[in-house]
């Protein structure tokens, strides 16, 4: 009896991913592009390669494996012939009695898999994973293995210096046995921080000595034991030399930057040195543009964690022809990332998008990006005036800091541009007061304002070590939660494991408060109604406030009670 295998298009229609007409369209496009059906669908943006992997697994009766949080075992990788995973395009999962379990994107490439089985000398058990995730894991593994080899043999940290012409002049500094222990300490700290997804390195002087801390997912962790006080001066001097700052000046703050090349990657570091009671402190901000660029490829509002309810409303608003979209929140709450996710969803060849930022942290193809340069006189206000003469359709202003920038941004929104911008305020109603204090005409401001989003980031529980917890009545009521409602709900906390560096959390998700301005709200704002009244009207119109949005993530098992208490407060 012959077995008729289902076509990929049929499976995707059954999954509800495609309509029959889209299948016909893809079949036609496949002939033109010369790629296969699945690749064509991914390129056209009709489905993700995760969905494609699930469909292929179903088609061939294999198991699909989600590799989003998968971390390859270094011992397993080392046991395989060097470069084999990259050459054959597979990710080893585990070794069992029956053979080696591997994730592949294309289980139909029989010739390639036969060669691999012959090379390894053991049977393969196939699972299907997404092509992009397998490639990403292999690239990361390959780079870190190469770097580790360089560390063990003769680690070279290449400090890159830029000349006036923009050329890169490399100064090679060997980290050999005779190198200074301070140079070795700083270089190994930078290398360790890059491995652990660190955003900032804090070097603090205390009466006991020098403490090095890492900021991971917005929270500080100690990276080392306290170092002896005599290292404080040399450590800061080394950082100053790398950043080309004045070593002799110890009484005033200094800001600088340096670039380091690790293997084939080039990474920017921003440095801030500040005098404190016990000596100088330093904070080094890491800008790994390559990993940011790879994150940006998959950057969507869903990935950021926007709830489905807010997604529909926000997507409608960012496609409006003109007006202002304001995102508010403290430093490091993901405001710029949200705006970039919105811009990457709406950018097209028919429209010109210009941004002005301080500094340009993400680089996006098809968007003109201008960095603010205060020393040379290029401020937000001056740059924004010039942008308006550059015939843009959509504008993003990194931050509104002064009345002049606010005035021009409001005028731009009133004269037919769609303006995306951020402002520092605690919630959606504080923003209104902030603009009024800047002397902006209330009528113009509320007329141009399409929506205000207040945003925070909560850490997501590590999927490998989260466990269910029970809370007492006092603990729940202290957090403003009703005991009878929440006592039976499954709530979780993270224990801490090697995958999350013992923190119990891995990655972050956005909680949002979205206020869409309608005519009723505009009238209330113009007549300067009290905030309590505005909140009441907003709640009646369906606005979910930050605390409620955080509680939703708690109930969904995404985050923990201590984390939502850290980020939001009970109203």
Coordinates of C-alpha atoms in Angstrom, one line a residue:
X1 CA 0.0 0.0 0.0
X2 CA 1.6 3.3 -1.1
X3 CA 1.5 6.2 1.3
X4 CA 0.6 9.6 -0.3
X5 CA 2.5 12.4 1.5
X6 CA 0.6 15.6 2.0
X7 CA 1.8 18.7 0.2
X8 CA 3.4 21.5 2.3
X9 CA 0.7 24.0 1.1
X10 CA -2.1 21.7 2.2
X11 CA -0.6 21.4 5.7
X12 CA -0.1 25.2 6.0
X13 CA -3.8 25.7 5.0
X14 CA -4.9 23.2 7.6
X15 CA -2.8 25.0 10.2
X16 CA -4.7 28.2 9.3
X17 CA -1.4 29.9 8.2
X18 CA -2.3 30.3 4.5
X19 CA -5.4 30.5 2.4
X20 CA -5.8 28.4 -0.8
X21 CA -5.4 31.6 -2.9
X22 CA -2.1 32.4 -1.1
X23 CA -0.9 28.8 -1.9
X24 CA -1.5 29.5 -5.6
X25 CA 0.2 32.8 -5.4
X26 CA 3.3 31.2 -3.8
X27 CA 3.4 28.4 -6.4
X28 CA 3.5 31.1 -9.1
X29 CA 6.2 33.1 -7.3
X30 CA 8.2 30.0 -6.6
X31 CA 8.7 29.5 -10.4
X32 CA 10.0 33.0 -10.9
X33 CA 12.3 33.1 -7.8
X34 CA 13.7 29.7 -8.3
X35 CA 13.4 28.9 -4.5
X36 CA 11.3 26.2 -3.0
X37 CA 7.8 26.7 -1.7
X38 CA 8.7 27.1 2.0
X39 CA 11.6 29.5 1.3
X40 CA 9.4 31.6 -1.0
X41 CA 6.7 31.9 1.8
X42 CA 9.2 33.0 4.4
X43 CA 10.8 35.6 2.0
X44 CA 7.3 36.9 1.2
X45 CA 6.6 37.3 4.9
X46 CA 3.5 35.0 4.8
X47 CA 4.8 32.8 7.6
X48 CA 7.9 32.6 9.8
X49 CA 10.5 29.8 9.5
X50 CA 9.3 28.4 12.9
X51 CA 5.9 27.8 11.3
X52 CA 7.6 26.3 8.2
X53 CA 9.6 24.0 10.5
X54 CA 6.4 22.8 12.2
X55 CA 4.8 22.2 8.8
X56 CA 7.8 20.2 7.5
X57 CA 7.9 18.1 10.7
X58 CA 4.2 17.3 10.3
X59 CA 4.7 16.5 6.6
X60 CA 7.5 13.9 7.3
X61 CA 6.1 12.6 10.6
X62 CA 9.1 14.0 12.6
X63 CA 9.2 15.8 15.9
X64 CA 9.4 19.7 15.8
X65 CA 11.8 21.2 18.3
X66 CA 11.6 24.8 19.5
X67 CA 15.2 26.1 19.7
X68 CA 14.4 29.6 21.1
X69 CA 15.8 28.9 24.6
X70 CA 18.0 26.0 23.6
X71 CA 21.7 26.2 24.7
X72 CA 24.0 23.7 23.0
X73 CA 26.1 21.6 25.3
X74 CA 29.8 22.5 24.9
X75 CA 30.9 18.9 25.7
X76 CA 28.6 17.5 23.0
X77 CA 29.8 20.0 20.4
X78 CA 33.5 19.3 21.3
X79 CA 33.0 15.6 20.8
X80 CA 32.0 16.2 17.1
X81 CA 34.5 16.7 14.3
X82 CA 35.6 20.3 14.1
X83 CA 33.3 22.4 11.9
X84 CA 30.9 19.5 11.2
X85 CA 27.7 21.2 12.5
X86 CA 28.4 24.4 10.5
X87 CA 29.3 22.4 7.3
X88 CA 26.3 20.1 7.4
X89 CA 23.9 22.6 8.9
X90 CA 22.7 20.7 12.0
X91 CA 22.5 21.3 15.7
X92 CA 23.3 18.4 18.1
X93 CA 20.7 18.1 20.8
X94 CA 21.7 15.0 22.9
X95 CA 23.3 11.6 22.6
X96 CA 21.1 8.6 23.5
X97 CA 21.5 4.8 23.3
X98 CA 19.8 4.8 19.9
X99 CA 22.0 7.5 18.4
X100 CA 22.7 11.2 18.1
X101 CA 19.6 13.5 18.3
X102 CA 20.0 16.4 15.9
X103 CA 17.9 19.4 14.7
X104 CA 17.9 20.0 11.0
X105 CA 15.9 22.5 8.9
X106 CA 15.7 20.2 5.8
X107 CA 15.2 16.5 6.6
X108 CA 14.8 15.8 2.8
X109 CA 18.5 16.3 2.1
X110 CA 19.2 12.6 2.3
X111 CA 22.7 12.7 0.6
X112 CA 23.9 15.3 3.0
X113 CA 22.6 13.4 6.0
X114 CA 24.1 10.1 4.8
X115 CA 27.5 11.7 4.5
X116 CA 27.1 13.1 8.0
X117 CA 26.1 9.7 9.4
X118 CA 29.2 8.2 7.7
X119 CA 31.4 10.9 9.2
X120 CA 30.1 10.6 12.8
X121 CA 29.9 6.8 12.7
X122 CA 26.6 6.7 14.6
X123 CA 22.9 6.7 13.6
X124 CA 21.1 10.1 13.5
X125 CA 17.7 10.7 15.1
X126 CA 16.2 13.7 13.3
X127 CA 14.1 16.5 14.7
X128 CA 13.0 19.6 12.7
X129 CA 14.0 23.1 13.9
X130 CA 13.8 26.6 12.3
X131 CA 16.6 27.3 9.8
X132 CA 17.3 30.8 11.1
X133 CA 17.6 29.7 14.8
X134 CA 19.9 26.7 13.8
X135 CA 22.1 29.1 11.8
X136 CA 22.1 31.7 14.7
X137 CA 23.2 29.0 17.2
X138 CA 25.9 27.6 15.0
X139 CA 27.3 31.1 14.2
X140 CA 27.4 32.0 17.9
X141 CA 28.9 28.7 18.8
X142 CA 31.5 28.9 16.1
X143 CA 32.5 32.5 17.0
X144 CA 32.7 31.7 20.7
X145 CA 34.8 28.6 20.0
X146 CA 37.1 30.5 17.8
X147 CA 37.5 33.2 20.5
X148 CA 38.0 30.6 23.2
X149 CA 40.8 29.1 21.1
X150 CA 42.4 32.5 20.8
X151 CA 42.1 33.0 24.5
X152 CA 43.7 29.7 25.3
X153 CA 46.5 30.1 22.8
X154 CA 47.4 33.7 22.6
X155 CA 44.4 35.9 23.2
X156 CA 44.6 39.1 21.2
X157 CA 42.3 42.0 22.1
X158 CA 42.4 44.5 19.3
X159 CA 41.7 48.0 20.4
X160 CA 40.4 49.9 17.4
X161 CA 41.1 53.6 17.2
X162 CA 39.5 55.9 14.6
X163 CA 41.6 58.6 12.9
X164 CA 40.1 61.9 11.6
X165 CA 39.7 60.4 8.1
X166 CA 37.5 57.7 9.5
X167 CA 40.1 55.0 8.9
X168 CA 40.6 52.4 11.6
X169 CA 44.1 52.1 13.0
X170 CA 44.6 48.9 15.0
X171 CA 46.9 48.8 18.0
X172 CA 47.5 45.2 18.9
X173 CA 48.1 44.4 22.6
X174 CA 49.0 40.9 23.4
X175 CA 47.6 39.4 26.5
X176 CA 50.6 37.1 27.2
X177 CA 52.2 36.0 30.5
X178 CA 54.3 39.2 30.7
X179 CA 51.3 41.5 30.2
X180 CA 50.0 43.6 33.1
X181 CA 47.5 41.8 35.3
X182 CA 45.3 44.9 35.1
X183 CA 45.1 44.7 31.3
X184 CA 44.3 41.0 31.7
X185 CA 41.6 41.8 34.3
X186 CA 39.9 44.5 32.1
X187 CA 40.1 42.3 28.9
X188 CA 38.7 39.2 30.6
X189 CA 35.9 41.3 32.2
X190 CA 34.9 42.7 28.8
X191 CA 35.0 39.2 27.3
X192 CA 33.0 37.7 30.1
X193 CA 30.4 40.5 29.9
X194 CA 29.9 39.9 26.2
X195 CA 29.3 36.2 26.8
X196 CA 26.7 36.9 29.5
X197 CA 24.4 39.4 27.6
X198 CA 25.5 42.3 29.8
X199 CA 24.4 45.8 28.9
X200 CA 26.6 47.8 31.4
X201 CA 29.7 47.1 33.5
X202 CA 29.9 49.1 36.7
X203 CA 33.2 49.5 38.5
X204 CA 32.6 50.9 41.9
X205 CA 35.1 52.1 44.6
X206 CA 34.1 51.2 48.2
X207 CA 35.9 51.5 51.5
X208 CA 36.6 47.7 51.3
X209 CA 38.0 47.8 47.7
X210 CA 36.8 47.7 44.1
X211 CA 33.5 46.0 43.1
X212 CA 32.7 45.0 39.5
X213 CA 29.0 44.6 38.7
X214 CA 27.1 43.6 35.6
X215 CA 23.7 44.8 34.5
X216 CA 21.8 41.9 33.0
X217 CA 18.2 42.4 31.9
X218 CA 18.1 45.7 33.8
X219 CA 19.3 44.4 37.2
X220 CA 22.8 44.6 38.7
X221 CA 24.7 41.5 39.8
X222 CA 28.2 41.3 41.3
X223 CA 30.7 39.9 38.8
X224 CA 33.7 39.3 41.1
X225 CA 34.8 39.3 44.7
X226 CA 35.8 42.7 46.1
X227 CA 39.3 43.5 44.7
X228 CA 42.0 45.2 46.7
X229 CA 41.8 49.1 46.9
X230 CA 45.3 49.4 45.4
X231 CA 43.9 48.1 42.0
X232 CA 41.4 51.0 41.8
X233 CA 43.8 53.6 40.3
X234 CA 45.4 51.3 37.7
X235 CA 41.9 49.9 36.6
X236 CA 40.5 53.4 36.0
X237 CA 43.8 54.5 34.3
X238 CA 43.6 51.6 32.0
X239 CA 40.0 52.4 31.0
X240 CA 41.0 56.1 30.5
X241 CA 43.9 55.0 28.2
X242 CA 41.5 52.8 26.2
X243 CA 39.0 55.7 25.9
X244 CA 41.7 58.4 25.2
X245 CA 40.7 60.4 28.3
X246 CA 42.9 62.6 30.5
X247 CA 44.7 60.3 33.1
X248 CA 45.9 63.1 35.3
X249 CA 42.4 64.6 35.8
X250 CA 40.6 62.9 38.7
X251 CA 38.3 65.6 40.0
X252 CA 35.8 66.0 37.2
X253 CA 33.5 63.6 35.3
X254 CA 34.8 62.4 31.9
X255 CA 33.0 60.7 29.0
X256 CA 34.7 58.7 26.3
X257 CA 34.3 55.6 24.0
X258 CA 36.4 52.9 22.6
X259 CA 36.0 50.0 20.1
X260 CA 37.2 46.5 20.5
X261 CA 37.5 43.8 17.9
X262 CA 36.9 40.2 19.1
X263 CA 37.5 37.6 16.4
X264 CA 35.5 39.1 13.4
X265 CA 33.1 41.2 15.6
X266 CA 33.5 44.9 16.2
X267 CA 31.9 46.1 19.5
X268 CA 31.5 49.7 20.7
X269 CA 31.9 50.7 24.4
X270 CA 30.8 54.0 25.9
X271 CA 32.6 55.0 29.1
X272 CA 31.6 57.4 31.9
X273 CA 34.1 58.2 34.7
X274 CA 32.8 59.9 37.8
X275 CA 34.7 61.0 40.9
X276 CA 33.2 59.5 44.2
X277 CA 34.2 59.7 47.9
X278 CA 36.5 56.7 47.6
X279 CA 38.1 57.4 44.2
X280 CA 36.8 57.3 40.7
X281 CA 33.9 55.0 39.5
X282 CA 33.4 53.9 35.9
X283 CA 30.4 52.6 33.9
X284 CA 31.0 51.0 30.6
X285 CA 27.9 50.7 28.3
X286 CA 28.2 47.8 25.7
X287 CA 26.8 48.4 22.2
X288 CA 27.2 45.1 20.4
X289 CA 25.9 46.4 17.0
X290 CA 26.1 43.0 15.3
X291 CA 23.9 41.2 17.9
X292 CA 21.5 44.3 17.8
X293 CA 21.4 44.0 14.0
X294 CA 20.6 40.3 14.2
X295 CA 18.0 41.0 16.9
X296 CA 16.5 43.7 14.8
X297 CA 15.8 41.3 11.9
X298 CA 13.3 39.5 14.1
X299 CA 12.2 42.6 15.9
X300 CA 8.4 42.9 15.9
X301 CA 5.9 44.2 18.5
X302 CA 4.9 40.6 19.3
X303 CA 8.6 39.7 20.1
X304 CA 8.7 42.7 22.5
X305 CA 5.7 41.3 24.4
X306 CA 3.0 43.7 23.4
X307 CA -0.4 42.2 24.4
X308 CA -2.7 41.2 21.5
X309 CA -5.3 43.7 22.7
X310 CA -2.9 46.7 22.5
X311 CA -1.2 45.4 19.3
X312 CA -4.3 45.8 17.1
X313 CA -4.8 49.4 18.3
X314 CA -1.2 50.4 18.1
X315 CA -0.7 48.9 14.6
X316 CA -3.7 51.0 13.4
X317 CA -2.3 54.1 15.0
X318 CA 1.2 53.8 13.4
X319 CA -0.3 53.5 10.0
X320 CA -2.2 56.9 10.4
X321 CA -1.0 59.5 7.8
X322 CA -0.1 62.2 10.3
X323 CA -0.1 63.0 14.0
X324 CA 2.2 62.3 17.0
X325 CA 2.9 58.9 18.7
X326 CA 4.5 59.4 22.1
X327 CA 6.2 56.7 24.1
X328 CA 7.1 57.4 27.7
X329 CA 9.0 55.7 30.5
X330 CA 12.2 55.9 32.5
X331 CA 15.7 55.3 31.0
X332 CA 16.1 51.7 29.9
X333 CA 12.4 50.9 29.6
X334 CA 12.7 49.9 25.9
X335 CA 11.1 53.1 24.4
X336 CA 13.5 53.4 21.5
X337 CA 13.2 49.6 20.8
X338 CA 9.4 49.9 20.6
X339 CA 9.6 52.8 18.2
X340 CA 12.1 50.9 16.0
X341 CA 9.8 47.8 16.0
X342 CA 7.0 50.2 14.8
X343 CA 9.2 51.8 12.2
X344 CA 10.4 48.5 10.8
X345 CA 6.8 47.4 10.4
X346 CA 5.7 50.5 8.5
X347 CA 8.9 51.3 6.4
X348 CA 8.4 51.1 2.7
X349 CA 10.2 52.3 -0.5
X350 CA 7.3 54.8 -1.1
X351 CA 8.0 56.9 2.0
X352 CA 11.0 58.7 3.5
X353 CA 11.6 58.0 7.2
X354 CA 14.2 60.2 9.0
X355 CA 15.3 59.9 12.6
X356 CA 17.3 62.1 14.9
X357 CA 18.8 60.5 17.9
X358 CA 21.4 60.8 20.7
X359 CA 23.2 58.5 19.9
X360 CA 22.0 56.3 17.0
X361 CA 21.9 52.9 18.7
X362 CA 20.2 50.8 16.1
X363 CA 21.1 51.0 12.4
X364 CA 18.1 50.3 10.1
X365 CA 18.3 49.8 6.3
X366 CA 16.0 52.2 4.4
X367 CA 15.9 54.8 7.2
X368 CA 17.9 58.0 7.2
X369 CA 19.5 58.4 10.7
X370 CA 21.1 61.5 12.1
X371 CA 23.1 61.6 15.3
X372 CA 22.9 64.6 17.6
X373 CA 26.2 66.4 18.0
X374 CA 25.9 69.0 20.8
X375 CA 29.6 70.1 20.5
X376 CA 29.2 71.0 16.9
X377 CA 25.8 72.7 17.5
X378 CA 23.6 69.9 16.0
X379 CA 20.9 69.8 18.7
X380 CA 17.5 68.1 18.5
X381 CA 15.8 71.4 17.7
X382 CA 18.3 72.4 15.0
X383 CA 18.4 68.9 13.4
X384 CA 14.6 68.7 13.4
X385 CA 14.3 72.0 11.6
X386 CA 16.7 70.7 8.9
X387 CA 14.8 67.4 8.7
X388 CA 11.6 69.2 7.8
X389 CA 13.3 70.8 4.8
X390 CA 14.4 67.3 3.8
X391 CA 10.9 66.2 2.7
X392 CA 10.2 63.4 5.1
X393 CA 6.9 61.4 5.4
X394 CA 7.6 60.1 8.9
X395 CA 10.0 61.4 11.5
X396 CA 11.4 59.9 14.7
X397 CA 12.8 62.3 17.4
X398 CA 14.9 60.3 19.9
X399 CA 13.8 62.4 22.9
X400 CA 12.0 65.7 23.6
X401 CA 14.1 67.5 26.2
X402 CA 13.3 71.2 25.7
X403 CA 10.4 73.5 24.8
X404 CA 11.9 74.3 21.4
X405 CA 12.1 70.6 20.3
X406 CA 8.6 70.1 21.6
X407 CA 7.2 73.1 19.7
X408 CA 8.7 71.9 16.4
X409 CA 7.6 68.3 16.9
X410 CA 4.0 69.5 17.5
X411 CA 4.1 71.8 14.4
X412 CA 5.4 68.9 12.3
X413 CA 2.6 66.6 13.5
X414 CA 0.0 69.3 12.7
X415 CA 1.4 69.9 9.2
X416 CA 1.0 66.4 7.8
X417 CA 3.9 64.4 9.2
X418 CA 3.7 61.3 11.4
X419 CA 6.0 62.0 14.3
X420 CA 7.3 59.2 16.6
X421 CA 9.0 60.5 19.8
X422 CA 9.8 59.7 23.4
X423 CA 9.7 61.7 26.6
X424 CA 10.6 60.9 30.2
X425 CA 7.5 60.6 32.4
X426 CA 6.1 58.0 34.7
X427 CA 2.7 57.4 33.1
X428 CA 0.5 58.5 30.2
X429 CA -1.0 61.4 32.2
X430 CA 2.3 62.8 33.5
X431 CA 3.2 63.4 29.8
X432 CA 0.4 65.8 29.4
X433 CA 1.5 67.9 32.3
X434 CA 5.1 67.8 31.0
X435 CA 4.2 69.3 27.7
X436 CA 1.9 72.0 29.4
X437 CA 4.9 73.0 31.6
X438 CA 7.0 73.4 28.5
X439 CA 4.6 76.1 27.4
X440 CA 3.0 74.2 24.5
X441 CA -0.4 75.4 23.5
X442 CA -2.9 72.7 24.9
X443 CA -5.2 72.9 21.8
X444 CA -2.4 72.3 19.3
X445 CA -0.9 69.5 21.5
X446 CA -4.0 67.5 22.0
X447 CA -5.1 68.0 18.3
X448 CA -1.9 66.4 17.0
X449 CA -1.6 63.7 19.6
X450 CA -2.8 60.2 18.3
X451 CA -1.8 58.2 21.3
X452 CA 0.5 57.9 24.4
X453 CA 2.2 54.7 25.4
X454 CA 3.7 54.2 28.9
X455 CA 6.1 51.3 28.9
X456 CA 8.2 49.2 31.3
X457 CA 10.2 46.0 30.9
X458 CA 9.7 43.0 33.2
X459 CA 12.2 40.1 33.3
X460 CA 10.8 36.8 31.9
X461 CA 11.2 33.7 34.0
X462 CA 13.9 31.2 32.8
X463 CA 11.9 28.4 31.1
X464 CA 14.5 25.8 32.4
X465 CA 14.2 26.5 36.2
X466 CA 10.8 28.1 36.8
X467 CA 8.8 26.4 39.6
X468 CA 5.3 26.9 41.0
X469 CA 5.1 28.8 44.3
X470 CA 2.3 29.4 46.9
X471 CA 1.9 32.8 48.5
X472 CA 0.4 33.7 51.9
X473 CA -2.7 35.9 52.2
X474 CA -0.5 38.8 53.6
X475 CA 1.9 38.6 50.7
X476 CA -0.8 38.7 48.0
X477 CA -2.8 41.5 49.7
X478 CA 0.4 43.5 50.2
X479 CA 0.8 43.4 46.4
X480 CA -2.9 44.5 46.0
X481 CA -4.1 41.1 44.8
X482 CA -7.3 39.5 45.9
X483 CA -6.5 36.4 47.9
X484 CA -9.6 34.4 47.0
X485 CA -8.9 35.0 43.2
X486 CA -5.2 34.4 43.2
X487 CA -4.6 31.6 45.8
X488 CA -5.6 28.8 43.3
X489 CA -3.9 30.4 40.2
X490 CA -0.5 28.8 39.2
X491 CA 2.1 31.5 40.0
X492 CA 5.8 30.9 39.4
X493 CA 9.3 32.0 40.4
X494 CA 12.7 31.1 39.0
X495 CA 15.1 28.9 41.0
X496 CA 18.3 29.8 39.0
X497 CA 20.3 27.5 36.8
X498 CA 23.3 27.6 34.5
X499 CA 21.2 28.7 31.5
X500 CA 20.2 32.0 33.3
X501 CA 23.5 32.4 35.3
X502 CA 21.6 31.6 38.5
X503 CA 19.3 34.6 38.2
X504 CA 16.0 32.7 37.5
X505 CA 15.3 35.1 34.6
X506 CA 16.1 35.2 31.0
X507 CA 15.1 38.0 28.6
X508 CA 12.6 40.8 29.1
X509 CA 9.0 41.5 28.0
X510 CA 7.2 44.8 27.7
X511 CA 4.2 45.9 29.7
X512 CA 2.3 48.8 28.2
X513 CA -0.4 51.3 29.0
X514 CA -1.9 52.6 25.7
X515 CA -4.0 55.7 25.8
X516 CA -5.7 56.5 22.5
X517 CA -7.0 60.1 22.4
X518 CA -10.7 60.5 21.3
X519 CA -12.7 63.8 21.2
X520 CA -14.1 63.4 24.7
X521 CA -10.6 63.0 26.3
X522 CA -9.3 65.9 24.2
X523 CA -12.0 68.2 25.6
X524 CA -11.3 67.1 29.2
X525 CA -7.5 67.8 28.7
X526 CA -8.1 71.2 27.2
X527 CA -10.5 72.2 30.0
X528 CA -7.7 71.1 32.5
X529 CA -9.8 68.4 34.3
X530 CA -8.0 66.8 37.3
X531 CA -5.9 63.6 36.5
X532 CA -8.3 61.5 38.7
X533 CA -11.2 62.3 36.3
X534 CA -9.0 61.6 33.2
X535 CA -8.0 58.2 34.7
X536 CA -11.6 57.3 35.3
X537 CA -12.6 58.2 31.7
X538 CA -9.6 56.3 30.3
X539 CA -10.4 53.2 32.4
X540 CA -14.1 53.4 31.1
X541 CA -12.8 53.6 27.5
X542 CA -10.8 50.3 28.0
X543 CA -7.3 51.5 28.9
X544 CA -5.4 48.9 30.9
X545 CA -2.9 50.5 33.3
X546 CA 0.7 49.4 33.8
X547 CA 0.0 47.5 37.1
X548 CA -2.9 45.6 35.5
X549 CA -0.8 44.8 32.4
X550 CA 2.0 43.5 34.7
X551 CA -0.5 41.3 36.7
X552 CA -1.7 39.8 33.3
X553 CA 2.0 38.7 32.7
X554 CA 2.1 37.2 36.2
X555 CA -1.1 35.2 35.6
X556 CA 0.2 34.0 32.2
X557 CA 3.3 32.6 34.0
X558 CA 5.7 34.9 32.1
X559 CA 7.1 36.7 35.1
X560 CA 7.0 36.6 38.9
X561 CA 5.3 38.5 41.8
X562 CA 8.6 40.0 43.1
X563 CA 9.4 41.2 39.6
X564 CA 6.1 43.0 39.0
X565 CA 6.4 44.6 42.4
X566 CA 9.9 45.8 41.5
X567 CA 8.7 47.4 38.2
X568 CA 5.3 48.8 39.1
X569 CA 3.5 49.8 42.2
X570 CA 0.0 49.2 43.6
X571 CA -2.3 52.1 42.9

